[in-house]
Structure formats: structure tokens, C-alpha cells
């Protein structure tokens, strides 16, 4: 009986130890939580990468396109911006009536634009009773001179052209690719030099101004050449 009791107590003690060991040793929840957090972090990182990658790609594509557009816009504005022309240098020619009443009345009335040509600034001292017009980007000018002597080529056999009430004599300059038209029926002679390709507008506009400000006078051509 004593032996049985001893064996029974031993079994009970062993069972108690096992129970205590089971109770006193909780599962390793911290390690499990760490593994879960790691897995979650990895999932979030992958999701974030997948979420932002299209946006980054779109930005990388859009920036060069925007840069190209900006360069084109700047180029267009630069091309359309007005070009500052250099003042025009004009040499003197004999003009004995440049300070007379005819030129004094005519010059202030001249238009600032002749078709595609706009009034030019002249380098001072400029010839008296002189005006010039150029394209916005420069080039060969249209030049008006008032108060000149009778042109040597103008004689009784010269062909004349009437433009808006003014009789003009043309002197062609083949080398310069320009024509100088002389108004020959006013108090003084007026010369308008126009480069080839200027069209009829400059001569018409100046004729209108002459007609409105200077009365017509009888012609006084030179003698026929021998």
C-alpha cells in the first residue's frame, strides 16, 4: 500500500509540474507579432510602389514635353516681337527749295505708314525735307526728298504717269533695283525712291498727300537733248 501511495504521489507531482510548466510558459506572441508586422510592412511597401509608379512615370514624361512647349512659345514670342531698327543714314542731295513753303506744308502731312513700310528714324544731321520708311526688320528704304532741282532726265519728250492727280516722271535705277519717281507738276520737285517689290501703295499714298496739300502747277520740262 505504501508503494502504491508513493507512486500515486509521484504521478501527481509530475502532472503538477507539467501543468505549471504549461501555465508559466506563455506562447511567443511577440515574435509572432513581429513577423506579422514585417509581412504587413512588406505588403504596404509593395502596394505603395505599385501605387506611385504610374505617377512617377507620367511626371517623367510630362516634364520634357512641358520644356519643349515652353521653348517653342518663347521662340514664337521672340519671332513676333518688334525688331528695333537702326537709325537710317541718308546722304545729302542738292535741294534748294527744301526750306520753302511747299516742303514745309508737305512733310508734316506725310503718313507714318506706306503699306508695309513704317517711318524710319534718321541719323542726325539728316538732309532737310527728307523722310524715309522701312519694313519692320529693316531692308531697303522708301525715301522722299522735297525741294529738289528739276531732274536732268526730265524733258519735253519724257513719258509721264498720272497717279491720284499727280504727274510723275520715273527714273529707273537698274543697278539699285529701285525707281525714283519725280512729281513734276508742283511748286517744287519731289522725289520718291521706292525699291522693287514695294507695290503701288507708297506712290498712291504720297500722291494723295501731295494733292491734298500742294496745288498743281504748269509743267516746266527741260529742252530736248541734242
Coordinates of C-alpha atoms in Angstrom, one line a residue:
X1 CA 0.0 0.0 0.0
X2 CA 2.8 2.4 0.9
X3 CA 4.4 1.7 -2.5
X4 CA 1.2 2.5 -4.3
X5 CA 0.7 5.7 -2.4
X6 CA 4.2 6.7 -3.3
X7 CA 3.7 6.0 -6.9
X8 CA 0.4 8.0 -6.9
X9 CA 2.0 11.0 -5.3
X10 CA 4.8 10.9 -7.8
X11 CA 2.4 10.8 -10.6
X12 CA 0.5 13.7 -9.2
X13 CA 3.7 15.7 -8.7
X14 CA 4.7 15.0 -12.2
X15 CA 1.4 16.1 -13.5
X16 CA 1.6 19.3 -11.4
X17 CA 5.0 20.1 -12.8
X18 CA 3.7 19.7 -16.3
X19 CA 0.7 21.9 -15.6
X20 CA 2.9 24.6 -14.0
X21 CA 5.2 24.4 -16.9
X22 CA 2.3 24.9 -19.3
X23 CA 0.9 27.8 -17.4
X24 CA 4.2 29.6 -16.6
X25 CA 5.4 29.4 -20.3
X26 CA 3.1 31.6 -22.5
X27 CA 3.3 31.4 -26.2
X28 CA 5.9 33.6 -28.0
X29 CA 3.3 36.2 -29.1
X30 CA 6.0 39.0 -29.5
X31 CA 7.8 37.0 -32.2
X32 CA 4.6 36.3 -34.0
X33 CA 3.6 39.9 -33.9
X34 CA 7.0 41.0 -35.2
X35 CA 6.6 38.5 -38.1
X36 CA 3.1 39.9 -38.8
X37 CA 4.4 43.5 -38.8
X38 CA 7.2 42.6 -41.1
X39 CA 4.8 40.9 -43.5
X40 CA 2.4 43.9 -43.3
X41 CA 5.2 46.4 -43.9
X42 CA 6.4 44.5 -46.9
X43 CA 2.9 44.4 -48.3
X44 CA 2.4 48.2 -47.7
X45 CA 5.7 48.9 -49.4
X46 CA 4.8 46.8 -52.4
X47 CA 1.4 48.5 -52.6
X48 CA 2.9 51.9 -52.3
X49 CA 5.4 51.2 -55.0
X50 CA 2.7 49.9 -57.3
X51 CA 0.5 52.9 -56.5
X52 CA 3.1 55.7 -57.2
X53 CA 5.0 54.2 -60.1
X54 CA 2.4 55.4 -62.8
X55 CA 2.5 58.9 -61.3
X56 CA 6.3 59.0 -61.4
X57 CA 6.3 57.7 -65.0
X58 CA 3.8 60.3 -66.0
X59 CA 5.8 63.1 -64.4
X60 CA 9.0 61.9 -66.1
X61 CA 7.2 62.0 -69.4
X62 CA 5.4 65.3 -68.9
X63 CA 8.4 67.4 -67.8
X64 CA 10.4 67.1 -71.1
X65 CA 7.2 67.8 -73.1
X66 CA 6.5 70.9 -71.0
X67 CA 10.0 72.1 -71.5
X68 CA 9.7 71.7 -75.3
X69 CA 6.4 73.6 -75.3
X70 CA 8.0 76.4 -73.3
X71 CA 10.9 76.7 -75.7
X72 CA 8.5 76.8 -78.7
X73 CA 6.4 79.5 -77.0
X74 CA 9.5 81.7 -76.3
X75 CA 10.6 81.3 -79.9
X76 CA 7.3 82.3 -81.2
X77 CA 7.2 85.4 -79.0
X78 CA 10.7 86.3 -79.9
X79 CA 9.9 86.0 -83.6
X80 CA 6.8 88.1 -83.3
X81 CA 8.3 90.8 -81.1
X82 CA 9.1 94.1 -82.9
X83 CA 12.6 94.4 -84.1
X84 CA 14.4 97.6 -83.0
X85 CA 15.7 99.2 -86.3
X86 CA 18.9 101.1 -86.5
X87 CA 18.6 104.8 -87.4
X88 CA 18.9 105.3 -91.2
X89 CA 21.8 107.2 -92.7
X90 CA 20.9 109.3 -95.8
X91 CA 23.4 111.3 -97.8
X92 CA 22.6 114.9 -98.8
X93 CA 21.5 115.9 -102.3
X94 CA 21.0 119.4 -103.8
X95 CA 17.6 120.7 -102.5
X96 CA 17.5 124.5 -102.9
X97 CA 13.8 124.7 -102.0
X98 CA 13.9 122.3 -99.0
X99 CA 13.1 125.1 -96.6
X100 CA 10.4 126.6 -98.8
X101 CA 6.7 126.7 -98.1
X102 CA 5.8 123.7 -100.3
X103 CA 8.1 121.3 -98.3
X104 CA 7.1 122.9 -95.0
X105 CA 3.5 122.1 -95.8
X106 CA 4.1 118.7 -97.2
X107 CA 6.4 117.0 -94.8
X108 CA 4.2 117.1 -91.6
X109 CA 1.2 115.7 -93.6
X110 CA 3.1 112.6 -94.9
X111 CA 1.7 109.3 -93.4
X112 CA 3.8 107.3 -91.0
X113 CA 3.0 104.1 -92.9
X114 CA 3.2 103.4 -96.6
X115 CA 1.7 99.9 -97.0
X116 CA 4.1 97.5 -95.2
X117 CA 6.6 100.3 -94.6
X118 CA 6.8 102.4 -91.4
X119 CA 8.5 105.7 -90.8
X120 CA 12.2 105.4 -90.1
X121 CA 14.4 107.4 -87.7
X122 CA 17.2 109.3 -89.5
X123 CA 20.7 109.8 -88.2
X124 CA 21.2 113.4 -87.4
X125 CA 22.1 115.7 -89.0
X126 CA 19.7 114.4 -91.7
X127 CA 19.2 116.1 -95.0
X128 CA 16.5 118.8 -94.9
X129 CA 13.0 118.0 -96.1
X130 CA 13.6 114.3 -96.2
X131 CA 11.6 111.3 -94.9
X132 CA 12.1 107.5 -95.1
X133 CA 10.1 104.4 -94.4
X134 CA 11.3 100.8 -93.9
X135 CA 10.0 97.3 -93.2
X136 CA 9.9 96.4 -89.5
X137 CA 13.0 94.3 -90.0
X138 CA 14.9 97.0 -91.9
X139 CA 15.9 96.4 -95.6
X140 CA 15.9 98.9 -98.4
X141 CA 14.0 102.1 -97.5
X142 CA 11.5 104.2 -99.3
X143 CA 12.9 107.7 -99.4
X144 CA 11.1 111.0 -100.1
X145 CA 13.1 114.2 -100.8
X146 CA 11.4 117.6 -101.3
X147 CA 12.7 120.8 -102.8
X148 CA 14.9 119.3 -105.5
X149 CA 16.1 120.8 -108.7
X150 CA 14.5 119.7 -112.0
X151 CA 15.8 116.2 -112.8
X152 CA 18.2 116.2 -115.8
X153 CA 16.3 113.4 -117.5
X154 CA 13.0 115.3 -117.4
X155 CA 12.4 116.9 -120.8
X156 CA 9.7 117.6 -123.3
X157 CA 9.8 114.0 -124.6
X158 CA 9.6 112.3 -121.2
X159 CA 6.8 109.9 -120.6
X160 CA 4.7 110.8 -117.5
X161 CA 2.3 108.8 -115.4
X162 CA -0.6 110.4 -113.5
X163 CA -1.3 108.8 -110.1
X164 CA -4.1 110.2 -108.0
X165 CA -3.9 113.7 -109.6
X166 CA -0.1 114.0 -109.6
X167 CA 2.1 113.8 -112.7
X168 CA 5.2 111.6 -112.1
X169 CA 8.3 111.1 -114.1
X170 CA 10.1 107.8 -113.5
X171 CA 13.9 107.5 -113.5
X172 CA 14.8 103.8 -113.3
X173 CA 18.0 102.6 -111.5
X174 CA 18.7 99.1 -112.7
X175 CA 21.8 98.6 -110.5
X176 CA 20.0 99.5 -107.3
X177 CA 16.8 97.7 -108.3
X178 CA 14.8 100.7 -107.5
X179 CA 12.9 103.6 -109.2
X180 CA 12.8 107.2 -108.3
X181 CA 9.6 109.0 -109.2
X182 CA 9.6 112.8 -109.5
X183 CA 6.4 114.8 -109.0
X184 CA 6.9 117.4 -111.8
X185 CA 3.7 119.5 -111.6
X186 CA 4.0 121.2 -108.2
X187 CA 5.7 124.3 -106.9
X188 CA 8.9 122.3 -106.3
X189 CA 10.2 118.9 -107.4
X190 CA 9.5 116.0 -105.1
X191 CA 11.4 112.6 -105.5
X192 CA 10.1 109.3 -104.1
X193 CA 12.6 106.4 -104.4
X194 CA 11.0 103.0 -104.0
X195 CA 12.7 99.6 -104.0
X196 CA 11.5 96.9 -106.4
X197 CA 8.6 94.9 -105.0
X198 CA 7.1 97.8 -102.9
X199 CA 3.9 97.7 -104.8
X200 CA 1.7 100.7 -105.8
X201 CA 0.6 101.7 -102.3
X202 CA 3.6 104.0 -101.5
X203 CA 3.2 106.1 -104.7
X204 CA -0.6 106.3 -104.3
X205 CA -0.4 107.4 -100.6
X206 CA 2.2 110.1 -101.3
X207 CA 0.2 111.2 -104.3
X208 CA -2.9 111.7 -102.1
X209 CA -0.8 113.7 -99.7
X210 CA 0.6 115.9 -102.4
X211 CA -2.8 116.5 -104.0
X212 CA -4.3 117.5 -100.6
X213 CA -1.5 119.9 -99.6
X214 CA 0.1 121.4 -102.7
X215 CA -1.7 123.0 -105.7
X216 CA -0.9 121.8 -109.2
X217 CA 1.4 123.9 -111.3
X218 CA 2.2 124.1 -115.1
X219 CA 4.9 121.7 -116.2
X220 CA 8.4 123.0 -116.9
X221 CA 10.4 120.3 -118.6
X222 CA 13.9 120.7 -119.9
X223 CA 14.8 121.0 -123.6
X224 CA 15.2 118.0 -125.8
X225 CA 18.6 116.5 -125.9
X226 CA 20.7 117.3 -129.0

